[in-house]
Amino acid sequence: METKNYLTPTETINAIVQSGKRVTTQCRRRTFLLSLLAGFYIAFGAQLSTVVLHDAAGFVGMGIARLLAGMVFSFGLMLVVVCGAELFTGNSLLVSSALDGEISWLKLIENWSIVLLGNLLGALFMAWLLYESQLWQGGTIAKQVLATATAKSQLSFWVAFVRGILCNWLVCLAVFMAVAARDVSGKLLSCLVPITAFVASGFEHSIANMYFIPAGLLLKSGLGLTESSLTWSAFLFGNILPVTMGNIVGGVLFVACAYSYVHLPRNRR
Protein backbone atom coordinates (compact mmCIF):
# COMPACT_ATOMS: atom_id res chain seq x y z
CA MET A 1 0.00 0.00 0.00
CA GLU A 2 1.28 3.46 -0.92
CA THR A 3 2.04 5.66 2.08
CA LYS A 4 0.69 9.23 1.88
CA ASN A 5 3.08 12.06 2.61
CA TYR A 6 0.24 14.32 3.76
CA LEU A 7 -2.82 14.26 6.00
CA THR A 8 -6.36 15.02 4.87
CA PRO A 9 -8.02 18.11 6.41
CA THR A 10 -9.97 15.89 8.81
CA GLU A 11 -6.80 14.06 9.86
CA THR A 12 -4.99 17.38 10.19
CA ILE A 13 -7.52 18.99 12.53
CA ASN A 14 -7.52 15.84 14.66
CA ALA A 15 -3.72 15.97 14.81
CA ILE A 16 -3.95 19.62 15.90
CA VAL A 17 -6.46 18.69 18.62
CA GLN A 18 -4.15 16.01 20.01
CA SER A 19 -1.14 18.33 19.77
CA GLY A 20 -3.06 20.92 21.78
CA LYS A 21 -3.58 18.38 24.53
CA ARG A 22 0.15 17.65 24.63
CA VAL A 23 1.18 21.31 24.54
CA THR A 24 -1.08 22.39 27.39
CA THR A 25 -0.04 19.53 29.69
CA GLN A 26 3.72 20.03 29.39
CA CYS A 27 5.48 21.83 32.25
CA ARG A 28 5.36 25.63 32.25
CA ARG A 29 9.17 25.94 32.12
CA ARG A 30 9.24 23.95 28.90
CA THR A 31 6.47 26.08 27.39
CA PHE A 32 8.25 29.28 28.37
CA LEU A 33 11.61 28.16 26.95
CA LEU A 34 10.00 27.10 23.68
CA SER A 35 8.20 30.45 23.49
CA LEU A 36 11.49 32.30 23.95
CA LEU A 37 12.91 30.31 21.04
CA ALA A 38 9.93 31.24 18.86
CA GLY A 39 10.54 34.93 19.66
CA PHE A 40 14.18 34.51 18.58
CA TYR A 41 13.24 32.68 15.38
CA ILE A 42 10.61 35.17 14.22
CA ALA A 43 13.06 38.00 14.92
CA PHE A 44 15.69 36.26 12.76
CA GLY A 45 13.23 36.18 9.89
CA ALA A 46 12.19 39.78 10.50
CA GLN A 47 15.72 41.16 10.49
CA LEU A 48 16.54 39.19 7.34
CA SER A 49 13.51 40.68 5.61
CA THR A 50 14.74 44.16 6.57
CA VAL A 51 18.15 43.48 5.05
CA VAL A 52 16.57 42.26 1.81
CA LEU A 53 13.96 45.03 1.60
CA HIS A 54 16.16 48.04 2.35
CA ASP A 55 17.51 48.41 -1.19
CA ALA A 56 15.77 45.78 -3.31
CA ALA A 57 13.07 48.14 -4.58
CA GLY A 58 15.68 50.17 -6.45
CA PHE A 59 16.54 47.14 -8.54
CA VAL A 60 13.31 45.15 -8.92
CA GLY A 61 10.52 47.51 -7.86
CA MET A 62 8.59 47.66 -4.58
CA GLY A 63 6.19 44.82 -5.36
CA ILE A 64 8.93 42.27 -6.07
CA ALA A 65 10.98 43.65 -3.17
CA ARG A 66 8.11 42.97 -0.77
CA LEU A 67 7.67 39.52 -2.27
CA LEU A 68 11.36 38.78 -1.62
CA ALA A 69 11.09 40.17 1.92
CA GLY A 70 8.15 37.86 2.57
CA MET A 71 10.01 34.84 1.25
CA VAL A 72 12.96 35.34 3.58
CA PHE A 73 10.71 36.28 6.51
CA SER A 74 9.13 32.83 6.24
CA PHE A 75 12.46 31.46 7.49
CA GLY A 76 11.28 32.36 10.99
CA LEU A 77 8.17 30.17 10.87
CA MET A 78 10.17 27.40 9.22
CA LEU A 79 12.43 27.32 12.28
CA VAL A 80 9.40 27.29 14.58
CA VAL A 81 7.74 24.41 12.72
CA VAL A 82 10.74 22.19 11.98
CA CYS A 83 12.90 22.82 15.05
CA GLY A 84 9.97 23.10 17.44
CA ALA A 85 8.89 26.21 19.34
CA GLU A 86 5.76 27.81 20.81
CA LEU A 87 4.49 30.73 18.74
CA PHE A 88 1.49 32.67 20.04
CA THR A 89 -0.07 33.28 16.65
CA GLY A 90 0.13 29.62 15.67
CA ASN A 91 -1.23 28.61 19.07
CA SER A 92 -4.53 30.19 18.10
CA LEU A 93 -5.22 26.74 16.68
CA LEU A 94 -5.32 25.34 20.24
CA VAL A 95 -8.90 26.59 20.30
CA SER A 96 -9.70 23.46 18.29
CA SER A 97 -8.61 21.34 21.26
CA ALA A 98 -10.81 23.37 23.61
CA LEU A 99 -13.80 23.15 21.27
CA ASP A 100 -13.37 19.38 21.10
CA GLY A 101 -13.21 19.12 24.89
CA GLU A 102 -9.60 17.87 25.01
CA ILE A 103 -8.34 20.86 27.02
CA SER A 104 -10.02 23.41 29.27
CA TRP A 105 -10.42 27.04 28.30
CA LEU A 106 -8.44 27.95 31.42
CA LYS A 107 -5.51 25.86 30.16
CA LEU A 108 -5.78 27.59 26.81
CA ILE A 109 -5.59 31.06 28.37
CA GLU A 110 -2.68 29.95 30.56
CA ASN A 111 -0.78 28.71 27.51
CA TRP A 112 -1.45 31.88 25.54
CA SER A 113 -0.28 34.04 28.47
CA ILE A 114 3.00 32.17 28.93
CA VAL A 115 3.72 31.96 25.22
CA LEU A 116 2.91 35.61 24.56
CA LEU A 117 5.26 36.70 27.35
CA GLY A 118 8.02 34.37 26.15
CA ASN A 119 7.64 35.53 22.55
CA LEU A 120 7.83 39.16 23.68
CA LEU A 121 10.97 38.65 25.73
CA GLY A 122 12.61 36.63 22.97
CA ALA A 123 11.87 39.26 20.32
CA LEU A 124 13.04 42.11 22.59
CA PHE A 125 16.27 40.27 23.36
CA MET A 126 16.98 39.75 19.66
CA ALA A 127 16.27 43.42 18.93
CA TRP A 128 18.80 44.37 21.61
CA LEU A 129 21.39 41.86 20.35
CA LEU A 130 21.12 43.12 16.78
CA TYR A 131 21.34 46.72 17.96
CA GLU A 132 24.49 45.86 19.92
CA SER A 133 25.94 44.10 16.86
CA GLN A 134 26.09 47.53 15.14
CA LEU A 135 25.19 45.94 11.83
CA TRP A 136 22.49 48.49 10.99
CA GLN A 137 23.24 51.66 12.95
CA GLY A 138 23.89 53.69 9.83
CA GLY A 139 23.11 53.89 6.12
CA THR A 140 20.09 52.60 4.27
CA ILE A 141 19.45 49.62 6.57
CA ALA A 142 19.08 52.00 9.52
CA LYS A 143 16.59 54.05 7.50
CA GLN A 144 14.61 50.91 6.72
CA VAL A 145 14.57 49.84 10.39
CA LEU A 146 13.28 53.27 11.42
CA ALA A 147 10.81 53.54 8.55
CA THR A 148 9.28 50.14 9.35
CA ALA A 149 8.98 50.86 13.07
CA THR A 150 7.55 54.34 12.50
CA ALA A 151 4.98 53.19 9.94
CA LYS A 152 3.74 50.45 12.26
CA SER A 153 3.50 52.78 15.26
CA GLN A 154 1.42 55.27 13.25
CA LEU A 155 -1.36 52.84 12.31
CA SER A 156 -4.80 53.55 13.72
CA PHE A 157 -6.21 51.02 16.21
CA TRP A 158 -8.79 49.76 13.72
CA VAL A 159 -6.37 49.41 10.80
CA ALA A 160 -3.87 47.54 12.97
CA PHE A 161 -6.68 45.26 14.19
CA VAL A 162 -7.92 44.43 10.68
CA ARG A 163 -4.41 43.83 9.36
CA GLY A 164 -3.86 41.54 12.35
CA ILE A 165 -6.92 39.49 11.37
CA LEU A 166 -5.70 39.06 7.81
CA CYS A 167 -2.20 38.18 8.94
CA ASN A 168 -3.00 35.37 11.33
CA TRP A 169 -5.61 33.94 9.02
CA LEU A 170 -2.69 33.18 6.68
CA VAL A 171 -0.24 32.22 9.45
CA CYS A 172 -2.64 29.64 10.88
CA LEU A 173 -3.31 28.27 7.41
CA ALA A 174 0.47 27.90 7.04
CA VAL A 175 0.64 26.00 10.34
CA PHE A 176 -2.39 23.90 9.33
CA MET A 177 -0.68 22.89 6.09
CA ALA A 178 2.62 22.26 7.86
CA VAL A 179 0.85 19.83 10.21
CA ALA A 180 -0.69 18.14 7.17
CA ALA A 181 2.71 17.72 5.49
CA ARG A 182 4.56 14.57 6.56
CA ASP A 183 8.05 15.47 5.35
CA VAL A 184 10.34 18.43 5.96
CA SER A 185 10.21 19.75 2.39
CA GLY A 186 6.42 19.82 2.55
CA LYS A 187 6.50 21.67 5.86
CA LEU A 188 8.93 24.25 4.48
CA LEU A 189 6.78 24.90 1.42
CA SER A 190 3.70 25.15 3.64
CA CYS A 191 5.41 27.96 5.56
CA LEU A 192 6.81 29.72 2.52
CA VAL A 193 3.73 30.58 0.47
CA PRO A 194 1.23 31.92 3.07
CA ILE A 195 3.91 33.83 4.99
CA THR A 196 5.22 35.40 1.80
CA ALA A 197 1.64 36.42 1.02
CA PHE A 198 1.05 38.12 4.37
CA VAL A 199 4.34 40.02 4.38
CA ALA A 200 4.07 41.13 0.77
CA SER A 201 0.48 42.24 1.41
CA GLY A 202 1.48 44.38 4.40
CA PHE A 203 -0.49 42.57 7.11
CA GLU A 204 0.47 42.83 10.80
CA HIS A 205 2.00 40.04 12.92
CA SER A 206 2.13 40.73 16.65
CA ILE A 207 5.31 38.74 17.38
CA ALA A 208 7.20 40.15 14.39
CA ASN A 209 6.21 43.65 15.55
CA MET A 210 7.67 42.84 18.98
CA TYR A 211 10.98 42.90 17.11
CA PHE A 212 10.38 45.49 14.38
CA ILE A 213 9.22 48.37 16.59
CA PRO A 214 11.67 47.93 19.50
CA ALA A 215 14.49 47.71 16.93
CA GLY A 216 13.42 51.13 15.69
CA LEU A 217 13.05 52.45 19.23
CA LEU A 218 16.57 51.34 20.16
CA LEU A 219 17.98 52.89 16.99
CA LYS A 220 16.04 56.09 17.59
CA SER A 221 17.49 56.36 21.10
CA GLY A 222 21.02 55.47 20.01
CA LEU A 223 21.01 58.05 17.21
CA GLY A 224 19.32 60.72 19.33
CA LEU A 225 16.37 61.11 16.96
CA THR A 226 13.08 62.80 17.89
CA GLU A 227 10.37 60.90 15.99
CA SER A 228 7.35 61.75 18.16
CA SER A 229 5.11 58.90 16.95
CA LEU A 230 7.69 56.20 17.68
CA THR A 231 7.32 55.58 21.43
CA TRP A 232 7.08 52.60 23.76
CA SER A 233 3.49 53.56 24.50
CA ALA A 234 2.63 53.54 20.79
CA PHE A 235 4.38 50.18 20.49
CA LEU A 236 2.39 48.50 23.27
CA PHE A 237 -1.03 50.13 23.05
CA GLY A 238 -1.15 51.51 19.52
CA ASN A 239 0.19 48.43 17.75
CA ILE A 240 0.74 45.28 19.82
CA LEU A 241 -2.66 45.45 21.54
CA PRO A 242 -4.84 45.81 18.41
CA VAL A 243 -2.65 43.55 16.29
CA THR A 244 -2.73 40.80 18.93
CA MET A 245 -6.51 41.08 19.15
CA GLY A 246 -6.74 40.88 15.37
CA ASN A 247 -4.37 37.91 15.26
CA ILE A 248 -6.59 36.07 17.73
CA VAL A 249 -9.73 36.75 15.68
CA GLY A 250 -8.06 35.74 12.41
CA GLY A 251 -6.60 32.50 13.69
CA VAL A 252 -9.44 31.45 15.97
CA LEU A 253 -12.49 32.37 13.90
CA PHE A 254 -11.37 31.76 10.34
CA VAL A 255 -9.16 28.70 10.85
CA ALA A 256 -9.61 26.95 14.22
CA CYS A 257 -13.39 27.38 14.51
CA ALA A 258 -14.08 26.95 10.80
CA TYR A 259 -12.19 23.68 10.42
CA SER A 260 -13.32 22.37 13.79
CA TYR A 261 -16.94 22.84 12.75
CA VAL A 262 -16.41 21.23 9.36
CA HIS A 263 -14.27 18.26 10.40
CA LEU A 264 -15.02 17.54 14.07
CA PRO A 265 -18.50 15.97 14.37
CA ARG A 266 -18.77 16.83 18.07
CA ASN A 267 -18.88 20.54 17.19
CA ARG A 268 -21.95 20.06 14.96
CA ARG A 269 -24.15 18.37 17.57
JSON list of C-alpha atoms in Angstrom, two decimals, residues 17-18 21 94-105 260 264 266-267:
[
{"chain": "A", "resi": 17, "resn": "VAL", "atom": "CA", "xyz": [-6.46, 18.69, 18.62]},
{"chain": "A", "resi": 18, "resn": "GLN", "atom": "CA", "xyz": [-4.15, 16.01, 20.01]},
{"chain": "A", "resi": 21, "resn": "LYS", "atom": "CA", "xyz": [-3.58, 18.38, 24.53]},
{"chain": "A", "resi": 94, "resn": "LEU", "atom": "CA", "xyz": [-5.32, 25.34, 20.24]},
{"chain": "A", "resi": 95, "resn": "VAL", "atom": "CA", "xyz": [-8.90, 26.59, 20.30]},
{"chain": "A", "resi": 96, "resn": "SER", "atom": "CA", "xyz": [-9.70, 23.46, 18.29]},
{"chain": "A", "resi": 97, "resn": "SER", "atom": "CA", "xyz": [-8.61, 21.34, 21.26]},
{"chain": "A", "resi": 98, "resn": "ALA", "atom": "CA", "xyz": [-10.81, 23.37, 23.61]},
{"chain": "A", "resi": 99, "resn": "LEU", "atom": "CA", "xyz": [-13.80, 23.15, 21.27]},
{"chain": "A", "resi": 100, "resn": "ASP", "atom": "CA", "xyz": [-13.37, 19.38, 21.10]},
{"chain": "A", "resi": 101, "resn": "GLY", "atom": "CA", "xyz": [-13.21, 19.12, 24.89]},
{"chain": "A", "resi": 102, "resn": "GLU", "atom": "CA", "xyz": [-9.60, 17.87, 25.01]},
{"chain": "A", "resi": 103, "resn": "ILE", "atom": "CA", "xyz": [-8.34, 20.86, 27.02]},
{"chain": "A", "resi": 104, "resn": "SER", "atom": "CA", "xyz": [-10.02, 23.41, 29.27]},
{"chain": "A", "resi": 105, "resn": "TRP", "atom": "CA", "xyz": [-10.42, 27.04, 28.30]},
{"chain": "A", "resi": 260, "resn": "SER", "atom": "CA", "xyz": [-13.32, 22.37, 13.79]},
{"chain": "A", "resi": 264, "resn": "LEU", "atom": "CA", "xyz": [-15.02, 17.54, 14.07]},
{"chain": "A", "resi": 266, "resn": "ARG", "atom": "CA", "xyz": [-18.77, 16.83, 18.07]},
{"chain": "A", "resi": 267, "resn": "ASN", "atom": "CA", "xyz": [-18.88, 20.54, 17.19]}
]
